Amino acid sequence: GLASAAQAALPRYALLEVGHLVLLLIAIVWVAGIVQRQRGEHERLLQGVVILAVGVYLVRVVVSYAAHLTVGLPPWPEAALGFSHRRFFNQMQTWTLPLLLWSLVQARRSGPGVRMGLFAMAACWWMLVLASGGRGTLLALLGGLALLAMLFRGKAGPWLRAGGGTALTGLVLYVLLYALLGDNGYSLFERNLARDSGRLYFWREALRLTADQPWLGVGPMHYAHWGHGITFAHPHNAVMQWLSEWGVPATLIAVGLIGWGMLAWLRHARYAVRHRPEERGITIALTWALAAGAAHALLSGIVVMPVSQMLMVVVVGWALGCYQPPHRPHRASARAHRLLAATVALALLAVGLGVAPDLPGLPHRKEIYTDWTGSYDLRPRYWQQGFIGYETDRYPTEPVHPK
């Protein structure tokens, strides 16, 4: 990554990306350490945070829907989305729905009110997947559910019933609340499911950049370089992004490590589900979330967007902490402390030097971009707009859209 950044057209942005990824990795290891030292103590906190996040957002959706019926405002997701794009909301759903179903499965011994409330929340979460047209999220979640059935067989029965029951209820809610009463034009059933939404174009461009510079790529974050003539800031596929930005050797290393880690986790998960009933719930939930996140990363920028990145930190860190055997706390050596401090400092320095020069000009860039496109739909990467390497006071007269 450092070698790729050094030869990139804009090393400042490339080092920013490397530093940001290093900080994410350190955060994953930090979460894993907490789980490893205090296994089981934070599971209720994780469940509570997910339930609170989903519940608060559903209140927003209910208020938006009521305003649509009473005063004629556009329905969700056209109004009151709360995200700069509905796909970023779908990415959050990919990570959180398995954790929400975990709470529902564990609520079998709770009162009927708790079970009904959790069931309704999960069903509404499925409904919003359909209402927002989240093809990638739906495929990733259903594929993850199929993996649970193959991997855990009878032990996955409660999850299959809970997932299937809430999904069917979500479909019924969608038909009642959107197809019959509040059509929004964004739903899954109103999209052309055979259309690739430009992804084949993005992937071809990524392969073109890879062919131009196969060893070190064009540089971290540099798929978004304006000079390449690509109209999106990432290719909606993590592997294609690594190939074009980091090069073939780095991609082979990354894919190999991730595949090795996933296989190790699946072996651990099968053993834990069969022989450790106290770990069964969190193990199945993390397996589903990891599988769904990995699948969705091949169709979306789930590893790029900030909310999704932080949920990835929680899920991957939690799985790593559960995988590692518990150990007695011990104090690390002074040398290890210094090494960690230096790594964090250098990563923060790379991020700071990457973003600081752009801070004064951000309002001007947004104003020009709005005038150029006629909208405020800024495409994301590190900044919301995401493109790098262009003159801030001049844009092409006509935006180039993929055929």
Coordinates of C-alpha atoms in Angstrom, one line a residue:
G1 CA 0.0 0.0 0.0
L2 CA 2.8 2.4 0.8
A3 CA 4.6 1.6 -2.4
S4 CA 1.4 2.1 -4.4
A5 CA 0.8 5.4 -2.7
A6 CA 4.3 6.6 -3.4
Q7 CA 3.9 6.1 -7.1
A8 CA 0.3 7.4 -7.3
A9 CA -0.5 10.6 -9.1
L10 CA -1.6 12.3 -5.9
P11 CA 0.3 10.6 -3.0
R12 CA -1.5 12.8 -0.4
Y13 CA -4.8 11.2 -1.1
A14 CA -3.3 7.7 -1.5
L15 CA -1.7 7.9 1.9
L16 CA -4.9 9.2 3.4
E17 CA -6.6 6.0 2.2
V18 CA -3.8 3.8 3.6
G19 CA -3.9 5.6 6.9
H20 CA -7.6 5.4 7.2
L21 CA -7.5 1.6 6.5
V22 CA -4.8 1.2 9.1
L23 CA -7.0 3.0 11.7
L24 CA -9.9 0.7 10.8
L25 CA -7.7 -2.3 11.3
I26 CA -6.5 -1.1 14.7
A27 CA -10.2 -0.5 15.7
I28 CA -11.1 -4.1 14.7
V29 CA -8.3 -5.4 16.9
W30 CA -9.4 -3.2 19.7
V31 CA -12.9 -4.5 19.6
A32 CA -11.5 -8.1 19.4
G33 CA -9.5 -7.5 22.5
I34 CA -12.5 -6.3 24.5
V35 CA -14.5 -9.3 23.4
Q36 CA -11.7 -11.7 24.1
R37 CA -11.1 -10.4 27.7
Q38 CA -14.8 -10.0 28.6
R39 CA -16.6 -12.6 26.5
G40 CA -20.3 -12.5 26.8
E41 CA -20.5 -9.3 28.9
H42 CA -21.0 -6.9 26.0
E43 CA -23.5 -9.0 24.0
R44 CA -26.4 -7.3 25.6
L45 CA -24.9 -3.9 24.8
L46 CA -24.5 -4.9 21.2
Q47 CA -28.1 -6.1 21.0
G48 CA -29.3 -3.0 22.7
V49 CA -27.5 -0.6 20.4
V50 CA -28.8 -2.4 17.3
I51 CA -32.4 -2.5 18.6
L52 CA -32.2 1.2 19.5
A53 CA -30.8 2.2 16.1
V54 CA -33.4 0.2 14.2
G55 CA -36.2 1.5 16.5
V56 CA -35.2 5.1 16.2
Y57 CA -35.0 4.9 12.4
L58 CA -38.4 3.2 12.2
V59 CA -39.9 6.1 14.1
R60 CA -38.5 8.3 11.4
V61 CA -40.1 6.2 8.7
V62 CA -43.5 6.1 10.4
V63 CA -43.5 9.9 10.8
S64 CA -42.5 10.2 7.1
Y65 CA -45.3 7.8 6.0
A66 CA -47.9 9.6 8.1
A67 CA -46.9 12.9 6.5
H68 CA -47.2 11.3 3.1
L69 CA -50.8 10.2 3.8
T70 CA -51.9 13.4 5.6
V71 CA -50.3 16.3 3.8
G72 CA -49.1 14.7 0.6
L73 CA -45.3 14.8 1.2
P74 CA -43.2 12.2 -0.8
P75 CA -43.0 8.8 0.9
W76 CA -39.9 7.3 2.3
P77 CA -37.2 6.9 0.9
E78 CA -37.7 9.9 -1.3
A79 CA -38.3 11.9 1.9
A80 CA -36.8 11.6 5.4
L81 CA -34.1 9.1 4.2
G82 CA -31.4 10.5 6.6
F83 CA -28.6 9.2 4.3
S84 CA -27.1 10.9 1.3
H85 CA -28.2 7.9 -0.7
R86 CA -30.6 5.0 -0.1
R87 CA -27.9 2.5 -0.9
F88 CA -25.9 3.6 2.2
F89 CA -29.0 2.8 4.2
N90 CA -29.1 -0.6 2.6
Q91 CA -25.5 -1.2 3.5
M92 CA -26.4 -0.6 7.2
Q93 CA -29.3 -3.1 6.8
T94 CA -26.9 -5.8 5.5
W95 CA -24.9 -5.6 8.8
T96 CA -27.7 -5.0 11.3
L97 CA -30.5 -7.4 10.2
P98 CA -28.7 -10.6 11.3
L99 CA -28.0 -9.0 14.7
L100 CA -31.6 -7.9 14.9
L101 CA -32.8 -11.5 14.2
W102 CA -30.3 -12.7 16.8
S103 CA -32.3 -10.7 19.4
L104 CA -35.6 -12.1 18.1
V105 CA -34.4 -15.8 18.2
Q106 CA -33.1 -15.2 21.8
A107 CA -36.4 -13.7 22.9
R108 CA -38.2 -17.1 22.9
R109 CA -38.2 -17.0 26.7
S110 CA -39.3 -13.3 26.9
G111 CA -42.8 -12.0 27.1
P112 CA -45.1 -11.9 24.1
G113 CA -44.8 -8.1 23.9
V114 CA -41.0 -8.3 23.5
R115 CA -41.2 -11.0 20.9
M116 CA -44.0 -9.2 18.9
G117 CA -42.0 -5.9 19.1
L118 CA -38.8 -7.5 17.8
F119 CA -40.7 -9.4 15.1
A120 CA -42.4 -6.2 13.9
M121 CA -39.1 -4.4 13.8
A122 CA -37.4 -7.1 11.7
A123 CA -40.4 -7.3 9.4
C124 CA -40.3 -3.6 8.8
W125 CA -36.5 -3.8 8.2
W126 CA -37.3 -6.3 5.4
M127 CA -40.1 -4.1 4.1
L128 CA -37.6 -1.2 3.8
V129 CA -35.2 -3.4 1.8
L130 CA -38.0 -3.9 -0.7
A131 CA -39.3 -0.3 -0.6
S132 CA -35.8 1.1 -1.3
G133 CA -35.0 -1.3 -4.1
G134 CA -32.0 -2.8 -2.3
R135 CA -31.1 -5.7 -4.7
G136 CA -27.6 -6.2 -3.3
T137 CA -28.8 -6.2 0.3
L138 CA -31.6 -8.7 -0.5
L139 CA -29.3 -11.1 -2.4
A140 CA -26.6 -10.9 0.3
L141 CA -29.0 -11.5 3.2
L142 CA -30.9 -14.4 1.5
G143 CA -27.5 -15.9 0.4
G144 CA -26.3 -15.7 4.0
L145 CA -29.5 -17.4 5.2
A146 CA -28.9 -20.2 2.8
L147 CA -25.4 -20.6 4.1
L148 CA -26.7 -20.9 7.6
A149 CA -29.0 -23.7 6.5
M150 CA -26.2 -25.6 4.8
L151 CA -23.6 -25.0 7.5
F152 CA -25.6 -25.5 10.7
R153 CA -28.6 -27.6 9.4
G154 CA -31.0 -28.3 12.3
K155 CA -29.3 -25.8 14.6
A156 CA -30.3 -23.1 12.1
G157 CA -34.0 -24.0 12.3
P158 CA -35.0 -21.1 14.6
W159 CA -33.1 -18.6 12.4
L160 CA -34.6 -19.9 9.2
R161 CA -38.1 -19.7 10.7
A162 CA -37.4 -16.2 12.1
G163 CA -35.8 -15.0 8.9
G164 CA -38.4 -16.4 6.6
G165 CA -41.3 -15.4 8.8
T166 CA -40.2 -11.8 9.1
A167 CA -39.3 -11.6 5.4
L168 CA -42.8 -12.8 4.4
T169 CA -44.4 -10.4 6.8
G170 CA -42.2 -7.6 5.4
L171 CA -43.4 -8.5 1.9
V172 CA -47.1 -8.2 3.1
L173 CA -46.4 -4.9 4.7
Y174 CA -44.7 -3.6 1.5
V175 CA -47.8 -4.6 -0.5
L176 CA -50.2 -2.9 1.9
L177 CA -48.2 0.2 2.7
Y178 CA -46.4 0.9 -0.6
A179 CA -47.9 -1.1 -3.5
L180 CA -51.5 -0.2 -2.6
L181 CA -51.3 3.1 -0.6
G182 CA -48.0 4.8 -1.1
D183 CA -46.1 3.9 -4.3
N184 CA -42.7 5.5 -4.3
G185 CA -41.1 4.4 -7.6
Y186 CA -38.0 3.1 -5.9
S187 CA -39.1 -0.4 -4.9
L188 CA -37.4 -3.6 -5.8
F189 CA -40.4 -4.7 -7.9
E190 CA -40.3 -1.5 -10.0
R191 CA -36.6 -1.9 -10.9
N192 CA -35.3 -3.7 -13.9
L193 CA -33.7 -6.7 -12.2
A194 CA -31.8 -7.6 -15.4
R195 CA -30.1 -4.2 -15.5
D196 CA -26.6 -3.9 -14.1
S197 CA -26.9 -0.2 -13.1
G198 CA -23.6 0.5 -14.8
R199 CA -21.6 -2.0 -12.7
L200 CA -20.2 -3.9 -15.8
Y201 CA -18.9 -0.5 -17.0
F202 CA -17.3 0.2 -13.7
W203 CA -15.7 -3.2 -13.6
R204 CA -14.4 -2.9 -17.2
E205 CA -12.8 0.4 -16.2
A206 CA -11.2 -1.2 -13.2
L207 CA -9.8 -4.0 -15.3
R208 CA -8.5 -1.3 -17.8
L209 CA -6.7 0.5 -14.9
T210 CA -5.3 -2.9 -13.7
A211 CA -4.0 -3.7 -17.2
D212 CA -2.3 -0.3 -17.3
Q213 CA -0.5 -0.7 -13.9
P214 CA -0.8 -4.3 -12.8
W215 CA 1.9 -4.4 -10.1
L216 CA 1.0 -1.5 -7.8
G217 CA -2.2 -0.2 -9.3
V218 CA -3.0 3.4 -9.9
G219 CA -2.9 4.1 -6.2
P220 CA -5.2 3.9 -3.2
M221 CA -8.3 6.0 -3.7
H222 CA -7.2 6.7 -7.3
Y223 CA -10.1 5.0 -9.1
A224 CA -11.8 8.3 -8.2
H225 CA -9.1 10.3 -10.0
W226 CA -10.8 12.6 -12.4
G227 CA -8.2 12.1 -15.0
H228 CA -9.3 8.5 -15.6
G229 CA -12.6 9.7 -17.1
I230 CA -14.6 7.5 -14.8
T231 CA -17.8 9.0 -13.5
F232 CA -18.0 7.2 -10.2
A233 CA -15.6 7.2 -7.3
H234 CA -15.5 3.5 -6.7
P235 CA -16.3 0.4 -8.8
H236 CA -19.0 -1.1 -6.5
N237 CA -16.8 -4.2 -6.0
A238 CA -14.1 -4.5 -3.4
V239 CA -12.0 -6.9 -5.4
M240 CA -12.1 -4.8 -8.5
Q241 CA -11.3 -1.8 -6.4
W242 CA -8.2 -3.4 -4.9
L243 CA -7.1 -4.7 -8.3
S244 CA -7.2 -1.2 -9.9
E245 CA -5.9 0.8 -7.0
W246 CA -3.5 -1.6 -5.2
G247 CA -2.4 -3.9 -8.0
V248 CA -2.6 -7.7 -8.6
P249 CA -0.1 -8.9 -5.9
A250 CA -1.7 -6.9 -3.1
T251 CA -5.2 -8.1 -4.2
L252 CA -4.0 -11.8 -4.2
I253 CA -2.6 -11.3 -0.7
A254 CA -5.8 -9.6 0.6
V255 CA -8.2 -12.1 -1.0
G256 CA -6.1 -15.0 0.2
L257 CA -6.0 -13.7 3.8
I258 CA -9.7 -13.0 3.8
G259 CA -10.6 -16.4 2.4
W260 CA -8.3 -18.1 4.9
G261 CA -9.9 -16.2 7.7
M262 CA -13.4 -16.9 6.5
L263 CA -12.7 -20.6 6.3
A264 CA -11.2 -20.6 9.8
W265 CA -14.2 -18.8 11.1
L266 CA -16.6 -21.3 9.5
R267 CA -14.8 -24.2 11.1
H268 CA -14.9 -22.5 14.4
A269 CA -18.6 -21.6 14.0
R270 CA -19.6 -25.2 13.2
Y271 CA -17.8 -26.4 16.3
A272 CA -19.2 -23.6 18.6
V273 CA -22.8 -24.1 17.4
R274 CA -22.7 -27.8 18.0
H275 CA -20.8 -28.0 21.3
R276 CA -21.1 -24.6 23.0
P277 CA -24.8 -23.7 23.3
E278 CA -24.1 -20.5 25.2
E279 CA -22.2 -19.2 22.1
R280 CA -24.7 -20.4 19.5
G281 CA -26.7 -17.2 19.1
I282 CA -23.8 -14.8 18.6
T283 CA -21.9 -17.3 16.4
I284 CA -24.8 -17.7 14.0
A285 CA -25.5 -14.0 13.9
L286 CA -21.9 -13.1 13.2
T287 CA -21.7 -15.9 10.5
W288 CA -24.7 -14.5 8.7
A289 CA -23.5 -10.9 9.0
L290 CA -20.0 -11.8 7.7
A291 CA -21.3 -13.8 4.8
A292 CA -23.8 -11.1 3.9
G293 CA -21.2 -8.3 4.2
A294 CA -18.7 -10.2 2.0
A295 CA -21.3 -10.9 -0.7
H296 CA -22.6 -7.3 -0.7
A297 CA -19.0 -6.0 -1.0
L298 CA -18.9 -7.6 -4.5
L299 CA -21.9 -5.5 -5.6
S300 CA -21.6 -2.2 -3.6
G301 CA -19.2 0.1 -1.8
I302 CA -20.0 -1.4 1.5
V303 CA -16.2 -1.3 2.5
V304 CA -16.0 2.4 1.4
M305 CA -18.8 4.2 3.2
P306 CA -18.3 5.4 6.8
V307 CA -21.4 4.0 8.6
S308 CA -20.9 0.7 6.9
Q309 CA -17.1 0.7 7.7
M310 CA -17.8 1.2 11.4
L311 CA -20.4 -1.6 11.4
M312 CA -17.8 -3.7 9.7
V313 CA -15.3 -2.9 12.5
V314 CA -17.9 -4.1 15.1
V315 CA -18.8 -7.3 13.3
V316 CA -15.3 -8.4 12.2
G317 CA -13.8 -7.4 15.5
W318 CA -16.5 -9.3 17.4
A319 CA -15.9 -12.4 15.3
L320 CA -12.1 -12.2 15.8
G321 CA -12.6 -11.8 19.5
C322 CA -14.9 -14.8 19.7
Y323 CA -12.5 -16.9 17.6
Q324 CA -9.5 -16.3 19.8
P325 CA -9.4 -18.4 23.0
P326 CA -9.9 -16.4 26.2
H327 CA -6.7 -15.5 28.1
R328 CA -5.7 -13.8 31.3
P329 CA -5.1 -10.1 30.8
H330 CA -1.4 -9.2 30.7
R331 CA 0.5 -6.0 30.1
A332 CA 2.1 -5.6 26.7
S333 CA 5.8 -4.7 26.5
A334 CA 6.9 -1.2 26.3
R335 CA 8.2 -1.9 22.9
A336 CA 4.8 -3.0 21.7
H337 CA 3.2 0.1 23.2
R338 CA 5.7 2.3 21.4
L339 CA 5.1 0.5 18.1
L340 CA 1.3 0.8 18.4
A341 CA 1.6 4.5 19.3
A342 CA 3.9 5.2 16.4
T343 CA 1.5 3.3 14.0
V344 CA -1.5 5.3 15.2
A345 CA 0.4 8.6 15.0
L346 CA 1.6 7.9 11.5
A347 CA -1.9 6.9 10.3
L348 CA -3.5 9.9 11.9
L349 CA -0.8 12.1 10.3
A350 CA -1.5 10.6 6.9
V351 CA -5.3 11.3 7.3
G352 CA -4.7 14.8 8.7
L353 CA -2.3 15.8 5.9
G354 CA -4.7 14.3 3.4
V355 CA -7.8 16.2 4.4
A356 CA -6.4 19.5 5.8
P357 CA -5.7 21.2 2.5
D358 CA -9.2 20.6 1.3
L359 CA -11.1 21.9 4.3
P360 CA -11.1 25.7 3.3
G361 CA -12.4 25.0 -0.2
L362 CA -15.1 22.5 0.6
P363 CA -18.0 25.0 0.5
H364 CA -16.8 26.3 -2.9
R365 CA -16.5 22.8 -4.3
K366 CA -20.0 21.9 -3.2
E367 CA -21.4 25.1 -4.7
I368 CA -19.7 24.5 -8.1
Y369 CA -20.7 20.8 -8.1
T370 CA -24.3 21.8 -7.5
D371 CA -24.3 24.3 -10.3
W372 CA -22.7 21.8 -12.6
T373 CA -25.0 18.9 -12.0
G374 CA -28.2 20.8 -11.1
S375 CA -28.5 18.8 -7.9
Y376 CA -26.8 18.2 -4.5
D377 CA -26.3 14.5 -5.1
L378 CA -22.6 14.4 -4.4
R379 CA -21.0 11.1 -5.0
P380 CA -19.1 9.5 -2.1
R381 CA -15.6 8.5 -1.4
Y382 CA -13.7 10.0 1.5
W383 CA -15.4 13.4 1.0
Q384 CA -19.0 13.1 0.0
Q385 CA -18.2 14.1 -3.6
G386 CA -15.2 11.8 -3.8
F387 CA -13.5 12.8 -7.0
I388 CA -9.8 13.8 -6.8
G389 CA -7.4 15.4 -9.2
Y390 CA -9.6 18.0 -10.9
E391 CA -9.6 21.8 -10.9
T392 CA -12.1 23.0 -8.4
D393 CA -13.3 25.9 -10.6
R394 CA -13.9 24.0 -13.8
Y395 CA -15.9 20.9 -14.7
P396 CA -16.7 19.3 -18.1
T397 CA -19.7 21.0 -19.8
E398 CA -21.5 17.7 -19.9
P399 CA -21.2 14.8 -17.4
V400 CA -20.3 11.5 -18.9
H401 CA -22.7 8.7 -18.0
P402 CA -22.1 5.0 -18.7
K403 CA -24.0 3.5 -21.5

